[in-house]
């Protein structure tokens, strides 16, 4: 099956995803093979059109019958991906048992983790608990090449190499059937061998217990390449004649869960330009700080609300503050599948079409604005959130991952009325550059006649030319004057009477239940949380105006994603000091995510101790394992929206220092594929993996029970903006006070692994809560 280049043509490959959060990372290994990496500069494959020859499909998108009829005739081999649970349970492994047993003699199969375990159980083997689970831990693997093979799974792989494990279960060597041979092992904590790879003695069936696709595994591309060679060797030596395989047909590629190039679009007419994005630099007295400008020009000016996006802590990159009074708000209810749209004059309910989601509806509006807008901003102007700004709550997972939906519970009418997502539309924004001290005014100006049949969601949005001119005049006059000597408002002490939903003993019990679920193989990591609650006195002025609380929060815990989001008409205020980016996408589609896993309290009065804590965090095995699990999950998430070759990890597990804590942070980047809208990319990665655990879907299901079905709401969702020009920047809602009515809530939690110490995990929860409240160690 060699091509006319003399190299072998890459086989056609089906990768089956068992609702895991790492499976798409296999595509990165194929990309490495296609790029000729890891093979001493020798390109051994013809990888022409390889993305039309390798596809990742969810196991539940197929039945055995549809696989046998619609897929099997077109593929050369199958990779069974990892996943939660055990192959002994039908719900976890389903029809691939039939695949192994009934066609494993004529189609090569390579199992990863759960896939290897399924290979063993399909022939009568048994999967048991490992002596100790390994999740995100790097193990040394040793292998035997096999005396009868000229080529094998570990050809050109060092006899001992490092690979990442994510498993609580292993194949019992005592139960290994005669048909299967162990070909790789690692040592468990007591020095006994654990099976790390298997092969069938006669059939083209192979498997590894470790995760070759992990960012920290070595030799993954080499091992996968060896399997591809073995698959083609098998077909070449089969008794039946077999023509070279063609690229996969459209009906298979259309089921892909990974980003794929869209079909060639048909020519379309040029849309009429009806809006213009404008930015004007504003001369100002240097004493006009963001706080003073917010209080003078934004706060209290609109009944709709007021917003201050505030990079209150320098990060080494250009930082900006953005201030505006919303033109309108959009509150989405999952239950009614509708948007309540409010502006200063009225409100209206818009029922969304049954064949659309909240994400597609807002994305369509953003795309429509982008197509109808001329961007007249000068080069070098700051990024600006002209467009949608707001909160997407954790329960919006029920839209992005419907199988995670909570059971119907009896909740009070006040909770029932709370929307799951609230966005404000910014038509005019004031921006401040911290590095230069310069102000700029930006707006979405209506320049053309709007059609009578304008989309109901865009009706009335944008600022008229006359209104824009008047606003600019007011801004210029104000910032040219001398500001007040002192800000008009001062910080107010944060309440000290916050009470957790789960007290220490209950939370530690939940931690232990989470650990047992992980040990049973149901998850690799679970981000368990609780919320702290306080009620403001009925006569407190903070009930109507919580702004002084934000000033206090900003002073005690400054952060890159600080924000004050006050929408009295929606009874929602977010006071954020989040340090964690979820996803940022520039207007050219370049995306990056920055998960945080690993937090320790600083010792600011003792520099030596502070440095010791920082170095201990960087070297901590448990914290690094937690971070690695989320890094691999995020790579998988980005591969749903980004081109395979663009997904990279430029910074892996680096310590970042904040005013109150040190944290372990990784950066993952990618380029959105053609046709992928920025809000669609957010939806495909939502909710944040750093707040769920892995695998994501199974974690969501388990956490709902562990957290006693209490909604997280805004906490551990995302907050940020989707601009009309396509840029967006979203933070994870942590270290954030959420106010509704008189109630203040503050969420905190941590990643639970089998290594977790319940007492230390509770201490981490208190550390995170205290960092927000400015309290000393509890």
mmCIF file with all atom_site columns, C-alpha atoms in Angstrom, residues 197-335:
data_model
loop_
_atom_site.group_PDB
_atom_site.id
_atom_site.type_symbol
_atom_site.label_atom_id
_atom_site.label_alt_id
_atom_site.label_comp_id
_atom_site.label_asym_id
_atom_site.label_entity_id
_atom_site.label_seq_id
_atom_site.pdbx_PDB_ins_code
_atom_site.Cartn_x
_atom_site.Cartn_y
_atom_site.Cartn_z
_atom_site.occupancy
_atom_site.B_iso_or_equiv
_atom_site.pdbx_formal_charge
_atom_site.auth_seq_id
_atom_site.auth_comp_id
_atom_site.auth_asym_id
_atom_site.auth_atom_id
_atom_site.pdbx_PDB_model_num
ATOM 1   C CA . UNK A 1 197 ? 0.493   -3.251  27.118 1.00 0.00 ? 197 UNK A CA 1
ATOM 2   C CA . UNK A 1 198 ? -1.094  -6.322  25.530 1.00 0.00 ? 198 UNK A CA 1
ATOM 3   C CA . UNK A 1 199 ? -1.259  -7.982  22.136 1.00 0.00 ? 199 UNK A CA 1
ATOM 4   C CA . UNK A 1 200 ? -3.305  -10.863 20.797 1.00 0.00 ? 200 UNK A CA 1
ATOM 5   C CA . UNK A 1 201 ? -1.122  -13.783 19.789 1.00 0.00 ? 201 UNK A CA 1
ATOM 6   C CA . UNK A 1 202 ? -2.904  -14.341 16.449 1.00 0.00 ? 202 UNK A CA 1
ATOM 7   C CA . UNK A 1 203 ? -5.199  -11.407 15.719 1.00 0.00 ? 203 UNK A CA 1
ATOM 8   C CA . UNK A 1 204 ? -4.151  -7.797  14.962 1.00 0.00 ? 204 UNK A CA 1
ATOM 9   C CA . UNK A 1 205 ? -5.245  -6.576  18.397 1.00 0.00 ? 205 UNK A CA 1
ATOM 10  C CA . UNK A 1 206 ? -3.098  -4.369  20.647 1.00 0.00 ? 206 UNK A CA 1
ATOM 11  C CA . UNK A 1 207 ? -3.518  -2.114  23.641 1.00 0.00 ? 207 UNK A CA 1
ATOM 12  C CA . UNK A 1 208 ? -1.699  0.093   26.127 1.00 0.00 ? 208 UNK A CA 1
ATOM 13  C CA . UNK A 1 209 ? -2.802  1.008   29.642 1.00 0.00 ? 209 UNK A CA 1
ATOM 14  C CA . UNK A 1 210 ? -1.013  4.376   29.662 1.00 0.00 ? 210 UNK A CA 1
ATOM 15  C CA . UNK A 1 211 ? -1.982  7.478   27.659 1.00 0.00 ? 211 UNK A CA 1
ATOM 16  C CA . UNK A 1 212 ? 0.415   7.997   24.724 1.00 0.00 ? 212 UNK A CA 1
ATOM 17  C CA . UNK A 1 213 ? -1.551  11.103  23.717 1.00 0.00 ? 213 UNK A CA 1
ATOM 18  C CA . UNK A 1 214 ? -0.749  13.032  26.934 1.00 0.00 ? 214 UNK A CA 1
ATOM 19  C CA . UNK A 1 215 ? 1.420   16.148  26.611 1.00 0.00 ? 215 UNK A CA 1
ATOM 20  C CA . UNK A 1 216 ? 3.902   14.615  29.079 1.00 0.00 ? 216 UNK A CA 1
ATOM 21  C CA . UNK A 1 217 ? 4.144   11.129  27.557 1.00 0.00 ? 217 UNK A CA 1
ATOM 22  C CA . UNK A 1 218 ? 7.158   10.235  25.459 1.00 0.00 ? 218 UNK A CA 1
ATOM 23  C CA . UNK A 1 219 ? 7.193   8.053   22.310 1.00 0.00 ? 219 UNK A CA 1
ATOM 24  C CA . UNK A 1 220 ? 3.436   8.390   21.732 1.00 0.00 ? 220 UNK A CA 1
ATOM 25  C CA . UNK A 1 221 ? 3.725   9.235   18.025 1.00 0.00 ? 221 UNK A CA 1
ATOM 26  C CA . UNK A 1 222 ? 6.250   6.438   17.494 1.00 0.00 ? 222 UNK A CA 1
ATOM 27  C CA . UNK A 1 223 ? 3.954   3.862   19.140 1.00 0.00 ? 223 UNK A CA 1
ATOM 28  C CA . UNK A 1 224 ? 0.925   4.984   17.109 1.00 0.00 ? 224 UNK A CA 1
ATOM 29  C CA . UNK A 1 225 ? 2.996   4.919   13.912 1.00 0.00 ? 225 UNK A CA 1
ATOM 30  C CA . UNK A 1 226 ? 4.051   1.360   14.736 1.00 0.00 ? 226 UNK A CA 1
ATOM 31  C CA . UNK A 1 227 ? 0.404   0.373   15.100 1.00 0.00 ? 227 UNK A CA 1
ATOM 32  C CA . UNK A 1 228 ? -0.387  1.887   11.698 1.00 0.00 ? 228 UNK A CA 1
ATOM 33  C CA . UNK A 1 229 ? 2.442   -0.162  10.173 1.00 0.00 ? 229 UNK A CA 1
ATOM 34  C CA . UNK A 1 230 ? 1.144   -3.292  11.886 1.00 0.00 ? 230 UNK A CA 1
ATOM 35  C CA . UNK A 1 231 ? -2.362  -2.591  10.570 1.00 0.00 ? 231 UNK A CA 1
ATOM 36  C CA . UNK A 1 232 ? -1.170  -2.246  6.985  1.00 0.00 ? 232 UNK A CA 1
ATOM 37  C CA . UNK A 1 233 ? 1.142   -5.272  7.353  1.00 0.00 ? 233 UNK A CA 1
ATOM 38  C CA . UNK A 1 234 ? -1.879  -7.298  8.379  1.00 0.00 ? 234 UNK A CA 1
ATOM 39  C CA . UNK A 1 235 ? -3.931  -6.189  5.382  1.00 0.00 ? 235 UNK A CA 1
ATOM 40  C CA . UNK A 1 236 ? -0.988  -6.728  3.007  1.00 0.00 ? 236 UNK A CA 1
ATOM 41  C CA . UNK A 1 237 ? -0.563  -10.322 4.145  1.00 0.00 ? 237 UNK A CA 1
ATOM 42  C CA . UNK A 1 238 ? -4.269  -11.176 4.344  1.00 0.00 ? 238 UNK A CA 1
ATOM 43  C CA . UNK A 1 239 ? -5.336  -13.894 1.922  1.00 0.00 ? 239 UNK A CA 1
ATOM 44  C CA . UNK A 1 240 ? -7.990  -11.758 0.298  1.00 0.00 ? 240 UNK A CA 1
ATOM 45  C CA . UNK A 1 241 ? -6.975  -9.095  -2.195 1.00 0.00 ? 241 UNK A CA 1
ATOM 46  C CA . UNK A 1 242 ? -7.589  -5.576  -0.918 1.00 0.00 ? 242 UNK A CA 1
ATOM 47  C CA . UNK A 1 243 ? -7.221  -2.361  -2.933 1.00 0.00 ? 243 UNK A CA 1
ATOM 48  C CA . UNK A 1 244 ? -5.683  0.693   -1.253 1.00 0.00 ? 244 UNK A CA 1
ATOM 49  C CA . UNK A 1 245 ? -8.251  2.527   0.829  1.00 0.00 ? 245 UNK A CA 1
ATOM 50  C CA . UNK A 1 246 ? -9.697  5.798   -0.358 1.00 0.00 ? 246 UNK A CA 1
ATOM 51  C CA . UNK A 1 247 ? -10.265 8.797   1.882  1.00 0.00 ? 247 UNK A CA 1
ATOM 52  C CA . UNK A 1 248 ? -13.164 8.444   4.298  1.00 0.00 ? 248 UNK A CA 1
ATOM 53  C CA . UNK A 1 249 ? -16.546 9.335   2.799  1.00 0.00 ? 249 UNK A CA 1
ATOM 54  C CA . UNK A 1 250 ? -18.500 12.425  3.807  1.00 0.00 ? 250 UNK A CA 1
ATOM 55  C CA . UNK A 1 251 ? -21.114 10.506  5.817  1.00 0.00 ? 251 UNK A CA 1
ATOM 56  C CA . UNK A 1 252 ? -18.348 9.414   8.221  1.00 0.00 ? 252 UNK A CA 1
ATOM 57  C CA . UNK A 1 253 ? -16.412 12.687  8.344  1.00 0.00 ? 253 UNK A CA 1
ATOM 58  C CA . UNK A 1 254 ? -19.618 14.610  9.088  1.00 0.00 ? 254 UNK A CA 1
ATOM 59  C CA . UNK A 1 255 ? -19.878 12.809  12.456 1.00 0.00 ? 255 UNK A CA 1
ATOM 60  C CA . UNK A 1 256 ? -16.444 14.027  13.587 1.00 0.00 ? 256 UNK A CA 1
ATOM 61  C CA . UNK A 1 257 ? -16.210 15.578  17.051 1.00 0.00 ? 257 UNK A CA 1
ATOM 62  C CA . UNK A 1 258 ? -12.998 17.400  16.094 1.00 0.00 ? 258 UNK A CA 1
ATOM 63  C CA . UNK A 1 259 ? -12.640 20.620  14.135 1.00 0.00 ? 259 UNK A CA 1
ATOM 64  C CA . UNK A 1 260 ? -12.815 20.005  10.397 1.00 0.00 ? 260 UNK A CA 1
ATOM 65  C CA . UNK A 1 261 ? -12.646 22.351  7.405  1.00 0.00 ? 261 UNK A CA 1
ATOM 66  C CA . UNK A 1 262 ? -16.165 23.421  6.394  1.00 0.00 ? 262 UNK A CA 1
ATOM 67  C CA . UNK A 1 263 ? -17.530 22.594  2.951  1.00 0.00 ? 263 UNK A CA 1
ATOM 68  C CA . UNK A 1 264 ? -16.657 25.127  0.268  1.00 0.00 ? 264 UNK A CA 1
ATOM 69  C CA . UNK A 1 265 ? -19.141 27.985  0.721  1.00 0.00 ? 265 UNK A CA 1
ATOM 70  C CA . UNK A 1 266 ? -21.259 29.118  -2.145 1.00 0.00 ? 266 UNK A CA 1
ATOM 71  C CA . UNK A 1 267 ? -20.618 32.664  -3.381 1.00 0.00 ? 267 UNK A CA 1
ATOM 72  C CA . UNK A 1 268 ? -22.650 35.213  -1.445 1.00 0.00 ? 268 UNK A CA 1
ATOM 73  C CA . UNK A 1 269 ? -23.480 38.820  -2.044 1.00 0.00 ? 269 UNK A CA 1
ATOM 74  C CA . UNK A 1 270 ? -21.568 41.486  -0.134 1.00 0.00 ? 270 UNK A CA 1
ATOM 75  C CA . UNK A 1 271 ? -23.654 42.555  2.881  1.00 0.00 ? 271 UNK A CA 1
ATOM 76  C CA . UNK A 1 272 ? -24.573 46.206  3.161  1.00 0.00 ? 272 UNK A CA 1
ATOM 77  C CA . UNK A 1 273 ? -22.558 48.052  5.823  1.00 0.00 ? 273 UNK A CA 1
ATOM 78  C CA . UNK A 1 274 ? -24.920 49.617  8.358  1.00 0.00 ? 274 UNK A CA 1
ATOM 79  C CA . UNK A 1 275 ? -22.575 50.184  11.314 1.00 0.00 ? 275 UNK A CA 1
ATOM 80  C CA . UNK A 1 276 ? -19.143 51.593  11.955 1.00 0.00 ? 276 UNK A CA 1
ATOM 81  C CA . UNK A 1 277 ? -16.717 50.748  14.772 1.00 0.00 ? 277 UNK A CA 1
ATOM 82  C CA . UNK A 1 278 ? -15.014 53.937  15.861 1.00 0.00 ? 278 UNK A CA 1
ATOM 83  C CA . UNK A 1 279 ? -12.343 54.765  18.422 1.00 0.00 ? 279 UNK A CA 1
ATOM 84  C CA . UNK A 1 280 ? -11.243 58.276  19.397 1.00 0.00 ? 280 UNK A CA 1
ATOM 85  C CA . UNK A 1 281 ? -8.259  58.998  21.619 1.00 0.00 ? 281 UNK A CA 1
ATOM 86  C CA . UNK A 1 282 ? -9.178  61.349  24.466 1.00 0.00 ? 282 UNK A CA 1
ATOM 87  C CA . UNK A 1 283 ? -6.810  63.936  25.922 1.00 0.00 ? 283 UNK A CA 1
ATOM 88  C CA . UNK A 1 284 ? -7.071  63.878  29.690 1.00 0.00 ? 284 UNK A CA 1
ATOM 89  C CA . UNK A 1 285 ? -5.664  65.100  32.946 1.00 0.00 ? 285 UNK A CA 1
ATOM 90  C CA . UNK A 1 286 ? -3.378  62.326  34.269 1.00 0.00 ? 286 UNK A CA 1
ATOM 91  C CA . UNK A 1 287 ? -5.309  62.262  37.522 1.00 0.00 ? 287 UNK A CA 1
ATOM 92  C CA . UNK A 1 288 ? -8.380  60.773  35.833 1.00 0.00 ? 288 UNK A CA 1
ATOM 93  C CA . UNK A 1 289 ? -8.055  57.170  37.069 1.00 0.00 ? 289 UNK A CA 1
ATOM 94  C CA . UNK A 1 290 ? -10.500 54.442  36.030 1.00 0.00 ? 290 UNK A CA 1
ATOM 95  C CA . UNK A 1 291 ? -12.212 54.679  39.410 1.00 0.00 ? 291 UNK A CA 1
ATOM 96  C CA . UNK A 1 292 ? -12.748 58.429  39.132 1.00 0.00 ? 292 UNK A CA 1
ATOM 97  C CA . UNK A 1 293 ? -13.984 58.187  35.537 1.00 0.00 ? 293 UNK A CA 1
ATOM 98  C CA . UNK A 1 294 ? -16.335 55.334  36.405 1.00 0.00 ? 294 UNK A CA 1
ATOM 99  C CA . UNK A 1 295 ? -17.859 57.298  39.263 1.00 0.00 ? 295 UNK A CA 1
ATOM 100 C CA . UNK A 1 296 ? -18.114 60.514  37.238 1.00 0.00 ? 296 UNK A CA 1
ATOM 101 C CA . UNK A 1 297 ? -19.325 59.239  33.855 1.00 0.00 ? 297 UNK A CA 1
ATOM 102 C CA . UNK A 1 298 ? -20.810 55.760  34.231 1.00 0.00 ? 298 UNK A CA 1
ATOM 103 C CA . UNK A 1 299 ? -22.057 54.942  37.695 1.00 0.00 ? 299 UNK A CA 1
ATOM 104 C CA . UNK A 1 300 ? -25.742 55.667  38.212 1.00 0.00 ? 300 UNK A CA 1
ATOM 105 C CA . UNK A 1 301 ? -26.219 57.041  34.687 1.00 0.00 ? 301 UNK A CA 1
ATOM 106 C CA . UNK A 1 302 ? -28.471 54.222  33.427 1.00 0.00 ? 302 UNK A CA 1
ATOM 107 C CA . UNK A 1 303 ? -31.272 52.190  35.058 1.00 0.00 ? 303 UNK A CA 1
ATOM 108 C CA . UNK A 1 304 ? -30.017 49.216  33.043 1.00 0.00 ? 304 UNK A CA 1
ATOM 109 C CA . UNK A 1 305 ? -26.759 49.021  34.986 1.00 0.00 ? 305 UNK A CA 1
ATOM 110 C CA . UNK A 1 306 ? -23.052 49.768  35.002 1.00 0.00 ? 306 UNK A CA 1
ATOM 111 C CA . UNK A 1 307 ? -19.945 47.735  34.153 1.00 0.00 ? 307 UNK A CA 1
ATOM 112 C CA . UNK A 1 308 ? -16.238 48.089  34.936 1.00 0.00 ? 308 UNK A CA 1
ATOM 113 C CA . UNK A 1 309 ? -13.902 45.495  33.441 1.00 0.00 ? 309 UNK A CA 1
ATOM 114 C CA . UNK A 1 310 ? -10.786 46.091  35.446 1.00 0.00 ? 310 UNK A CA 1
ATOM 115 C CA . UNK A 1 311 ? -7.344  44.509  35.078 1.00 0.00 ? 311 UNK A CA 1
ATOM 116 C CA . UNK A 1 312 ? -6.484  45.469  38.621 1.00 0.00 ? 312 UNK A CA 1
ATOM 117 C CA . UNK A 1 313 ? -3.222  43.520  38.748 1.00 0.00 ? 313 UNK A CA 1
ATOM 118 C CA . UNK A 1 314 ? -0.410  43.930  36.173 1.00 0.00 ? 314 UNK A CA 1
ATOM 119 C CA . UNK A 1 315 ? 0.557   40.694  34.411 1.00 0.00 ? 315 UNK A CA 1
ATOM 120 C CA . UNK A 1 316 ? 3.439   41.815  32.218 1.00 0.00 ? 316 UNK A CA 1
ATOM 121 C CA . UNK A 1 317 ? 1.128   42.240  29.205 1.00 0.00 ? 317 UNK A CA 1
ATOM 122 C CA . UNK A 1 318 ? -0.748  45.407  28.171 1.00 0.00 ? 318 UNK A CA 1
ATOM 123 C CA . UNK A 1 319 ? -3.671  45.820  30.560 1.00 0.00 ? 319 UNK A CA 1
ATOM 124 C CA . UNK A 1 320 ? -6.832  47.845  30.124 1.00 0.00 ? 320 UNK A CA 1
ATOM 125 C CA . UNK A 1 321 ? -9.882  48.986  32.015 1.00 0.00 ? 321 UNK A CA 1
ATOM 126 C CA . UNK A 1 322 ? -13.188 49.194  30.142 1.00 0.00 ? 322 UNK A CA 1
ATOM 127 C CA . UNK A 1 323 ? -16.165 51.193  31.456 1.00 0.00 ? 323 UNK A CA 1
ATOM 128 C CA . UNK A 1 324 ? -19.707 51.433  30.105 1.00 0.00 ? 324 UNK A CA 1
ATOM 129 C CA . UNK A 1 325 ? -23.398 51.684  30.829 1.00 0.00 ? 325 UNK A CA 1
ATOM 130 C CA . UNK A 1 326 ? -25.213 48.851  29.003 1.00 0.00 ? 326 UNK A CA 1
ATOM 131 C CA . UNK A 1 327 ? -27.603 49.707  26.209 1.00 0.00 ? 327 UNK A CA 1
ATOM 132 C CA . UNK A 1 328 ? -29.628 46.540  26.852 1.00 0.00 ? 328 UNK A CA 1
ATOM 133 C CA . UNK A 1 329 ? -29.452 43.228  28.701 1.00 0.00 ? 329 UNK A CA 1
ATOM 134 C CA . UNK A 1 330 ? -30.197 39.684  27.506 1.00 0.00 ? 330 UNK A CA 1
ATOM 135 C CA . UNK A 1 331 ? -31.203 37.148  30.175 1.00 0.00 ? 331 UNK A CA 1
ATOM 136 C CA . UNK A 1 332 ? -31.496 33.522  29.040 1.00 0.00 ? 332 UNK A CA 1
ATOM 137 C CA . UNK A 1 333 ? -33.609 30.829  30.718 1.00 0.00 ? 333 UNK A CA 1
ATOM 138 C CA . UNK A 1 334 ? -32.854 27.192  29.944 1.00 0.00 ? 334 UNK A CA 1
ATOM 139 C CA . UNK A 1 335 ? -36.312 26.083  31.105 1.00 0.00 ? 335 UNK A CA 1
#
